[in-house]
């Protein structure tokens, strides 16, 4: 029986479940438990719902700071959006992009013969943004959950060691490492995790459909989910402790609230969970898993292009770079001659800016941007600076797997402990991102139902 098949006919006696975290996993957990017949109360430290789904509504074009697109394989997301009568539309096609390698602008067509191309002769035609997918072409994983099978544990090793053994030079490895989205450095990225991502990506491509988004921003989804709850989420009140005694779970918040329940679902990143004092203490191996799991570093600067300046210079609208700017995405604003530009810095490349003040970081990033793209000067306006790294509610964007982490920690992250249950994208089997968060809710609801029935 799946959680989506649960109905009021299977309802347990009215018991209260406290859900900590109002991101997608927490909200879906609450919705399903409410449908079954439980009383549910959601508590969220932020002043908004959505977690790492975050639409910048104060900027033209409603750019996304997190959870940018909905993949065609995100079935739960699409189903919930439709059931809540949200409009789902195809995302605008990305504008033309090129490469800035060692400060030189290079087109996709000219890359094979570029002096900046460090790849061996048989890989010269492969552009930097596609090289990892090419190296992982022979994927031993047959299904999207195979990364959790013990038979594949030997793949839970450093990706850089495997790539180096394939004959790539240090310059080639450094180029790949400059924009690794699944580890803060290539040496600290599990090869098995990359195979997992590659398998999921191929699954999405096999559906031969475009990516989607919610009309007026993906934040509309968690907002609508929250509004469907009988008890509105408690916002802006961090949970500081959880304890269980006298048959009840007691959740205590920073403001002094004490919320009683029969069970607690922790639906928040481990970086936030480990700040909560939990009694009785979690088993040592599980506590270590929560303590050790890492998150991907991301900084963003959002700009508004007041005109499509790259057209007059016959240049590119966006870039993949091996410099401090990471990637530059340009998204057209429908029915407008303007566009949203996102400078997306990831991994250890963020460190130099995180150590600076907000004002210094913005100034330095924009200085580099204008130096590399001088035609943008006077044509763009600053919108927002997003620092996911020092954000106290997540300390990074999404869970990443260092070599050995999958074998050591993956099965511990979702293991119930008494009346404590755990959800979130880091606990999912088959999916990552938004869909992984929703998947984890389906599992945790079944666990709660079994425990409290």
Coordinates of C-alpha atoms in Angstrom, one line a residue:
X1 CA 0.0 0.0 0.0
X2 CA 1.4 3.4 -0.9
X3 CA 0.7 6.6 0.9
X4 CA -1.2 8.0 -2.0
X5 CA -3.6 5.1 -1.7
X6 CA -4.4 5.9 2.0
X7 CA -7.9 7.1 2.6
X8 CA -10.2 8.0 5.5
X9 CA -11.3 4.4 5.5
X10 CA -8.0 3.4 7.0
X11 CA -8.0 6.2 9.6
X12 CA -6.5 5.6 12.9
X13 CA -8.0 7.1 16.1
X14 CA -7.6 10.9 16.1
X15 CA -4.0 11.4 17.3
X16 CA -1.8 14.4 16.9
X17 CA 1.4 14.4 14.9
X18 CA 3.8 17.3 15.0
X19 CA 5.7 18.0 11.8
X20 CA 8.8 20.1 12.2
X21 CA 9.5 21.9 8.9
X22 CA 7.2 23.5 6.3
X23 CA 9.1 22.6 3.2
X24 CA 7.6 20.2 0.6
X25 CA 8.3 17.1 2.6
X26 CA 6.7 18.5 5.8
X27 CA 3.7 19.9 4.0
X28 CA 3.0 16.8 2.0
X29 CA 3.4 14.7 5.2
X30 CA 0.9 17.0 7.0
X31 CA -1.6 16.8 4.1
X32 CA -1.5 13.0 3.9
X33 CA -1.8 12.6 7.6
X34 CA -4.7 15.0 7.8
X35 CA -6.4 13.1 5.0
X36 CA -6.1 9.9 6.9
X37 CA -7.6 11.4 10.0
X38 CA -4.8 12.5 12.2
X39 CA -4.6 15.9 13.8
X40 CA -1.4 17.6 12.5
X41 CA 0.5 20.7 13.5
X42 CA 3.4 22.0 11.4
X43 CA 6.1 24.2 13.0
X44 CA 8.5 26.2 10.9
X45 CA 11.4 28.5 11.9
X46 CA 11.2 30.6 8.8
X47 CA 8.6 33.3 8.4
X48 CA 7.4 31.5 5.3
X49 CA 6.6 28.1 4.0
X50 CA 8.5 26.4 1.2
X51 CA 11.9 25.8 2.7
X52 CA 14.3 25.6 -0.2
X53 CA 11.5 26.4 -2.6
X54 CA 11.9 30.1 -2.8
X55 CA 10.5 32.4 -5.5
X56 CA 11.8 36.0 -5.4
X57 CA 8.4 37.6 -5.8
X58 CA 9.8 41.1 -5.2
X59 CA 11.7 40.9 -8.5
X60 CA 10.4 41.2 -12.0
X61 CA 9.9 37.8 -13.7
X62 CA 9.6 36.0 -10.4
X63 CA 13.0 34.3 -10.6
X64 CA 13.6 31.2 -8.4
X65 CA 16.3 31.2 -5.8
X66 CA 15.7 27.5 -5.2
X67 CA 13.8 24.6 -6.9
X68 CA 14.0 26.1 -10.3
X69 CA 12.1 23.7 -12.5
X70 CA 9.8 20.7 -12.2
X71 CA 11.1 17.8 -14.2
X72 CA 8.7 15.6 -16.3
X73 CA 9.5 12.7 -13.9
X74 CA 8.2 14.7 -10.9
X75 CA 4.9 12.9 -10.8
X76 CA 4.0 13.7 -7.2
X77 CA 4.7 17.4 -7.7
X78 CA 2.6 17.5 -10.8
X79 CA -0.2 15.5 -9.2
X80 CA -0.4 17.7 -6.1
X81 CA -0.2 20.9 -8.2
X82 CA -3.1 19.7 -10.3
X83 CA -5.2 18.6 -7.3
X84 CA -4.7 22.0 -5.8
X85 CA -5.8 23.6 -9.1
X86 CA -2.5 25.3 -9.7
X87 CA -1.6 26.1 -13.3
X88 CA 1.5 24.3 -14.5
X89 CA 3.2 25.6 -17.6
X90 CA 6.3 24.8 -19.6
X91 CA 9.4 26.7 -18.6
X92 CA 10.7 29.2 -21.2
X93 CA 13.5 27.8 -23.3
X94 CA 16.9 28.9 -22.0
X95 CA 18.7 31.5 -24.1
X96 CA 21.9 30.8 -26.0
X97 CA 24.9 30.1 -23.8
X98 CA 28.6 29.8 -24.3
X99 CA 31.7 29.2 -22.2
X100 CA 34.2 31.4 -20.5
X101 CA 37.3 29.3 -19.9
X102 CA 40.3 31.0 -18.3
X103 CA 38.8 34.3 -19.2
X104 CA 38.2 33.5 -22.9
X105 CA 34.8 33.4 -24.4
X106 CA 34.3 30.2 -26.4
X107 CA 31.3 28.9 -28.4
X108 CA 30.1 25.3 -28.4
X109 CA 31.2 25.0 -32.0
X110 CA 34.7 26.2 -31.5
X111 CA 35.4 24.2 -28.3
X112 CA 36.9 21.1 -29.9
X113 CA 39.8 23.2 -31.4
X114 CA 40.2 25.6 -28.5
X115 CA 43.6 26.0 -26.9
X116 CA 41.7 26.0 -23.6
X117 CA 40.4 22.5 -24.2
X118 CA 42.4 20.1 -21.9
X119 CA 40.5 16.9 -22.7
X120 CA 42.2 14.0 -24.6
X121 CA 41.7 13.7 -28.3
X122 CA 38.7 11.2 -28.0
X123 CA 36.9 13.7 -25.8
X124 CA 37.8 17.0 -27.5
X125 CA 34.3 17.3 -28.9
X126 CA 32.6 17.1 -25.5
X127 CA 31.9 20.4 -23.9
X128 CA 32.8 21.0 -20.2
X129 CA 29.2 20.9 -19.0
X130 CA 28.6 17.5 -20.6
X131 CA 31.9 15.8 -19.8
X132 CA 30.8 14.1 -16.6
X133 CA 27.7 12.6 -18.3
X134 CA 30.0 11.2 -21.0
X135 CA 32.4 9.7 -18.5
X136 CA 29.4 8.1 -16.8
X137 CA 27.8 6.8 -20.0
X138 CA 28.3 3.1 -18.9
X139 CA 26.1 3.4 -15.9
X140 CA 25.9 0.2 -13.8
X141 CA 22.7 1.3 -12.1
X142 CA 19.6 0.0 -13.9
X143 CA 17.0 1.7 -11.8
X144 CA 16.8 5.0 -9.9
X145 CA 17.0 3.3 -6.5
X146 CA 19.9 1.0 -7.3
X147 CA 22.3 3.4 -5.7
X148 CA 21.1 2.0 -2.3
X149 CA 21.8 -1.6 -3.1
X150 CA 24.8 -3.2 -1.3
X151 CA 26.0 -4.7 -4.6
X152 CA 27.0 -1.2 -5.7
X153 CA 28.9 -0.2 -2.6
X154 CA 32.2 -0.5 -4.4
X155 CA 31.2 2.6 -6.4
X156 CA 30.9 4.7 -3.3
X157 CA 34.5 6.1 -3.9
X158 CA 36.0 9.4 -4.9
X159 CA 34.9 10.5 -8.4
X160 CA 38.2 12.3 -9.0
X161 CA 40.2 9.1 -8.5
X162 CA 38.1 7.3 -11.1
X163 CA 38.3 10.1 -13.6
X164 CA 42.0 10.4 -13.1
X165 CA 42.4 6.7 -13.7
X166 CA 40.6 7.1 -17.0
X167 CA 43.5 9.3 -18.3
X168 CA 42.3 12.8 -17.6
X169 CA 45.0 15.4 -16.9
X170 CA 45.1 17.6 -13.8
X171 CA 43.9 20.5 -16.0
X172 CA 41.0 18.5 -17.2
X173 CA 40.0 17.4 -13.7
X174 CA 40.3 21.0 -12.5
X175 CA 38.0 22.2 -15.2
X176 CA 35.4 19.5 -14.3
X177 CA 35.7 20.5 -10.6
X178 CA 35.0 24.1 -11.3
X179 CA 31.3 23.5 -11.7
X180 CA 30.4 20.3 -9.9
X181 CA 26.8 20.5 -8.7
X182 CA 26.9 17.3 -6.6
X183 CA 29.8 17.9 -4.3
X184 CA 31.7 20.8 -3.0
X185 CA 34.8 19.4 -4.6
X186 CA 35.3 16.5 -7.0
X187 CA 37.6 14.7 -4.5
X188 CA 34.8 14.9 -2.0
X189 CA 32.1 13.6 -4.4
X190 CA 31.0 10.0 -4.4
X191 CA 31.1 8.3 -7.8
X192 CA 28.0 6.3 -6.8
X193 CA 26.1 9.6 -6.2
X194 CA 27.1 10.8 -9.7
X195 CA 25.8 7.6 -11.2
X196 CA 22.6 8.1 -9.3
X197 CA 22.1 11.6 -10.7
X198 CA 23.0 10.4 -14.2
X199 CA 20.4 7.6 -14.0
X200 CA 17.7 10.0 -12.8
X201 CA 18.6 12.4 -15.6
X202 CA 18.3 9.7 -18.3
X203 CA 15.0 8.7 -16.9
X204 CA 13.7 12.2 -17.2
X205 CA 15.1 12.5 -20.8
X206 CA 13.4 9.3 -21.8
X207 CA 10.0 10.9 -21.1
X208 CA 10.7 13.3 -24.0
X209 CA 8.9 16.2 -22.3
X210 CA 10.0 19.6 -21.4
X211 CA 10.4 20.9 -17.8
X212 CA 7.7 22.8 -16.1
X213 CA 7.0 25.4 -13.5
X214 CA 4.1 26.8 -11.5
X215 CA 2.5 29.9 -12.9
X216 CA 3.8 33.0 -11.1
X217 CA 6.5 31.0 -9.2
X218 CA 7.0 27.6 -7.7
X219 CA 6.4 29.1 -4.2
X220 CA 2.7 29.0 -5.1
X221 CA 2.8 25.2 -4.6
X222 CA 3.9 25.1 -0.9
X223 CA 1.7 28.1 -0.2
X224 CA -1.3 26.3 -1.6
X225 CA -0.4 23.1 0.3
X226 CA -0.2 25.0 3.5
X227 CA -3.5 26.6 3.0
X228 CA -5.1 23.2 2.6
X229 CA -4.3 22.3 6.2
X230 CA -7.0 22.7 8.9
X231 CA -4.4 24.1 11.3
X232 CA -2.2 26.7 9.7
X233 CA 1.6 26.2 10.1
X234 CA 3.2 28.0 13.0
X235 CA 5.7 30.2 11.3
X236 CA 8.7 32.2 12.5
X237 CA 9.2 30.0 15.7
X238 CA 12.2 27.7 15.8
X239 CA 12.0 24.4 17.6
X240 CA 14.7 24.2 20.3
X241 CA 14.0 20.9 21.9
X242 CA 11.9 17.7 21.5
X243 CA 11.4 15.2 24.3
X244 CA 9.1 12.3 25.0
X245 CA 7.7 11.5 28.4
X246 CA 4.4 10.4 30.0
X247 CA 3.4 9.0 26.6
X248 CA 3.6 12.3 24.8
X249 CA 6.1 14.0 22.6
X250 CA 6.7 17.6 23.6
X251 CA 8.0 20.1 21.1
X252 CA 9.3 23.3 22.6
X253 CA 9.9 26.5 20.5
X254 CA 12.0 29.6 20.9
X255 CA 9.0 31.7 21.8
X256 CA 8.1 29.4 24.7
X257 CA 5.4 27.3 23.0
X258 CA 5.0 23.7 24.1
X259 CA 3.2 21.5 21.6
X260 CA 2.0 18.0 22.6
X261 CA 1.7 15.2 20.2
X262 CA 1.8 11.4 19.8
X263 CA 4.6 11.5 17.3
X264 CA 7.1 13.9 15.7
X265 CA 8.2 14.0 12.1
X266 CA 11.4 15.8 11.5
X267 CA 11.0 17.1 7.9
X268 CA 14.0 19.5 7.7
X269 CA 17.7 19.3 6.6
X270 CA 20.0 17.5 9.0
X271 CA 22.0 20.8 9.4
X272 CA 18.9 22.2 11.1
X273 CA 17.9 19.0 12.9
X274 CA 21.2 18.7 14.7
X275 CA 20.5 22.1 16.4
X276 CA 17.5 20.6 18.2
X277 CA 18.0 19.0 21.6
X278 CA 16.3 15.6 21.3
X279 CA 15.4 13.4 24.3
X280 CA 15.6 10.5 24.5
X281 CA 18.8 10.8 22.5
X282 CA 19.0 9.2 19.1
X283 CA 21.1 6.0 18.7
X284 CA 24.8 7.0 18.3
X285 CA 25.1 5.7 14.7
X286 CA 22.0 7.6 13.6
X287 CA 23.1 10.8 15.5
X288 CA 26.5 10.5 13.7
X289 CA 24.7 10.2 10.3
X290 CA 22.8 13.4 11.0
X291 CA 26.0 15.2 12.2
X292 CA 28.1 14.2 9.2
X293 CA 25.8 14.6 6.2
X294 CA 27.0 17.6 4.1
X295 CA 25.1 20.1 1.9
X296 CA 26.0 21.8 -1.3
X297 CA 27.3 25.3 -1.1
X298 CA 25.5 27.8 -3.3
X299 CA 25.6 31.6 -3.7
X300 CA 23.5 33.5 -6.2
X301 CA 23.2 37.0 -7.5
X302 CA 20.0 37.8 -9.4
X303 CA 20.1 40.6 -12.0
X304 CA 17.5 42.1 -14.3
X305 CA 18.5 42.7 -17.9
X306 CA 16.7 45.9 -18.8
X307 CA 17.3 45.0 -22.5
X308 CA 18.6 42.0 -24.3
X309 CA 22.1 43.5 -24.7
X310 CA 23.8 40.4 -26.0
X311 CA 21.8 40.6 -29.2
X312 CA 23.5 43.8 -30.4
X313 CA 27.0 42.3 -29.7
X314 CA 26.0 39.0 -31.2
X315 CA 27.2 37.4 -28.0
X316 CA 25.9 34.7 -25.6
X317 CA 23.1 35.3 -23.1
X318 CA 24.6 32.9 -20.5
X319 CA 27.8 31.2 -19.8
X320 CA 29.4 28.1 -18.2
X321 CA 32.6 29.3 -16.6
X322 CA 35.6 27.9 -14.8
X323 CA 36.1 31.1 -12.9
X324 CA 34.6 32.4 -9.7
X325 CA 31.2 33.2 -11.3
X326 CA 30.4 29.5 -11.9
X327 CA 27.4 29.5 -14.2
X328 CA 25.4 32.4 -15.6
X329 CA 21.8 31.6 -16.5
X330 CA 19.6 33.9 -18.5
X331 CA 15.9 33.4 -18.6
X332 CA 13.6 35.4 -20.8
X333 CA 10.7 37.1 -19.1
X334 CA 7.6 36.2 -21.2
X335 CA 5.9 39.0 -23.1
X336 CA 8.8 41.3 -22.3
X337 CA 12.1 42.6 -23.8
X338 CA 13.7 41.9 -20.4
X339 CA 15.3 38.9 -18.9
X340 CA 16.4 37.5 -15.5
X341 CA 20.1 36.7 -15.1
X342 CA 21.3 34.5 -12.3
X343 CA 25.0 34.3 -11.4
X344 CA 25.2 30.8 -9.8
X345 CA 28.4 30.1 -7.8
X346 CA 28.7 26.6 -6.3
X347 CA 30.9 24.3 -4.2
X348 CA 34.2 25.4 -2.7
X349 CA 34.3 28.4 -5.1
X350 CA 31.8 30.1 -2.7
X351 CA 34.3 30.2 0.1
X352 CA 36.1 33.3 -0.9
X353 CA 32.8 35.3 -1.0
X354 CA 31.2 33.8 2.1
X355 CA 34.1 35.0 4.2
X356 CA 33.3 38.6 3.1
X357 CA 30.5 40.9 4.2
X358 CA 27.4 40.8 2.1
X359 CA 28.2 44.2 0.6
X360 CA 31.8 43.2 -0.2
X361 CA 30.6 39.9 -1.8
X362 CA 28.0 41.6 -4.0
X363 CA 30.5 44.3 -5.1
X364 CA 33.3 41.7 -5.9
X365 CA 31.0 39.4 -7.8
X366 CA 29.6 42.2 -9.9
X367 CA 33.1 43.5 -10.5
X368 CA 34.1 40.1 -11.9
X369 CA 30.9 39.9 -13.9
X370 CA 31.4 43.3 -15.6
X371 CA 35.0 42.5 -16.3
X372 CA 34.1 39.3 -18.1
X373 CA 30.9 40.7 -19.7
X374 CA 31.6 44.4 -20.2
X375 CA 28.6 44.8 -22.6
X376 CA 26.3 44.2 -19.6
X377 CA 27.5 47.4 -17.8
X378 CA 24.6 49.9 -17.6
X379 CA 22.2 47.3 -19.0
X380 CA 21.5 45.3 -15.9
X381 CA 20.2 46.2 -12.4
X382 CA 21.0 44.3 -9.2
X383 CA 18.1 42.4 -7.7
X384 CA 19.1 40.1 -4.9
X385 CA 21.9 38.2 -3.3
X386 CA 21.1 34.7 -2.0
X387 CA 23.4 32.9 0.4
X388 CA 22.2 29.4 1.1
X389 CA 25.4 28.5 2.9
X390 CA 25.1 30.6 6.0
X391 CA 21.3 30.4 6.1
X392 CA 20.7 28.9 9.5
X393 CA 17.7 26.8 8.4
X394 CA 19.6 24.7 5.9
X395 CA 23.3 25.7 5.7
X396 CA 23.4 24.7 2.0
X397 CA 21.2 23.8 -0.9
X398 CA 20.8 20.0 -1.1
X399 CA 22.3 17.0 0.5
X400 CA 25.5 15.8 -1.1
X401 CA 27.3 12.4 -0.7
X402 CA 31.0 12.3 0.0
X403 CA 32.9 9.1 -0.7
X404 CA 31.7 6.4 1.6
X405 CA 28.7 8.4 3.0
X406 CA 26.1 6.4 1.2
X407 CA 27.2 3.1 2.7
X408 CA 27.7 4.6 6.1
X409 CA 24.7 6.9 6.5
X410 CA 22.0 6.6 3.9
X411 CA 20.0 3.9 5.6
X412 CA 20.3 5.6 9.0
X413 CA 18.8 8.9 7.9
X414 CA 15.3 7.7 7.6
X415 CA 15.2 5.0 10.3
X416 CA 12.4 5.7 12.9
X417 CA 13.5 6.1 16.5
X418 CA 10.6 5.3 18.8
X419 CA 7.9 7.9 17.9
X420 CA 10.4 10.1 16.0
X421 CA 10.3 9.9 12.2
X422 CA 12.4 11.5 9.5
X423 CA 11.6 12.9 6.1
X424 CA 13.3 15.2 3.6
X425 CA 15.0 14.9 0.2
X426 CA 18.1 13.4 1.9
X427 CA 16.0 10.4 3.0
X428 CA 14.5 9.5 -0.5
X429 CA 15.3 6.4 -2.4
X430 CA 14.4 7.0 -6.0
X431 CA 14.2 10.7 -6.5
X432 CA 16.2 13.9 -5.5
X433 CA 15.2 17.5 -5.2
X434 CA 11.5 18.4 -4.9
X435 CA 10.3 15.0 -6.0
X436 CA 12.6 13.4 -3.4
X437 CA 11.1 15.5 -0.7
X438 CA 7.6 14.4 -1.7
X439 CA 8.6 10.8 -2.0
X440 CA 10.0 10.8 1.5
X441 CA 6.7 12.1 2.8
X442 CA 4.9 9.1 1.4
X443 CA 7.2 6.7 3.2
X444 CA 7.1 8.5 6.5
X445 CA 3.3 8.7 6.5
X446 CA 3.1 4.9 6.3
X447 CA 5.6 4.6 9.1
X448 CA 3.6 6.9 11.3
X449 CA 0.4 5.1 10.5
X450 CA 1.9 1.7 11.4
X451 CA 3.2 3.1 14.7
X452 CA 0.1 4.9 15.8
X453 CA -2.7 2.6 14.5

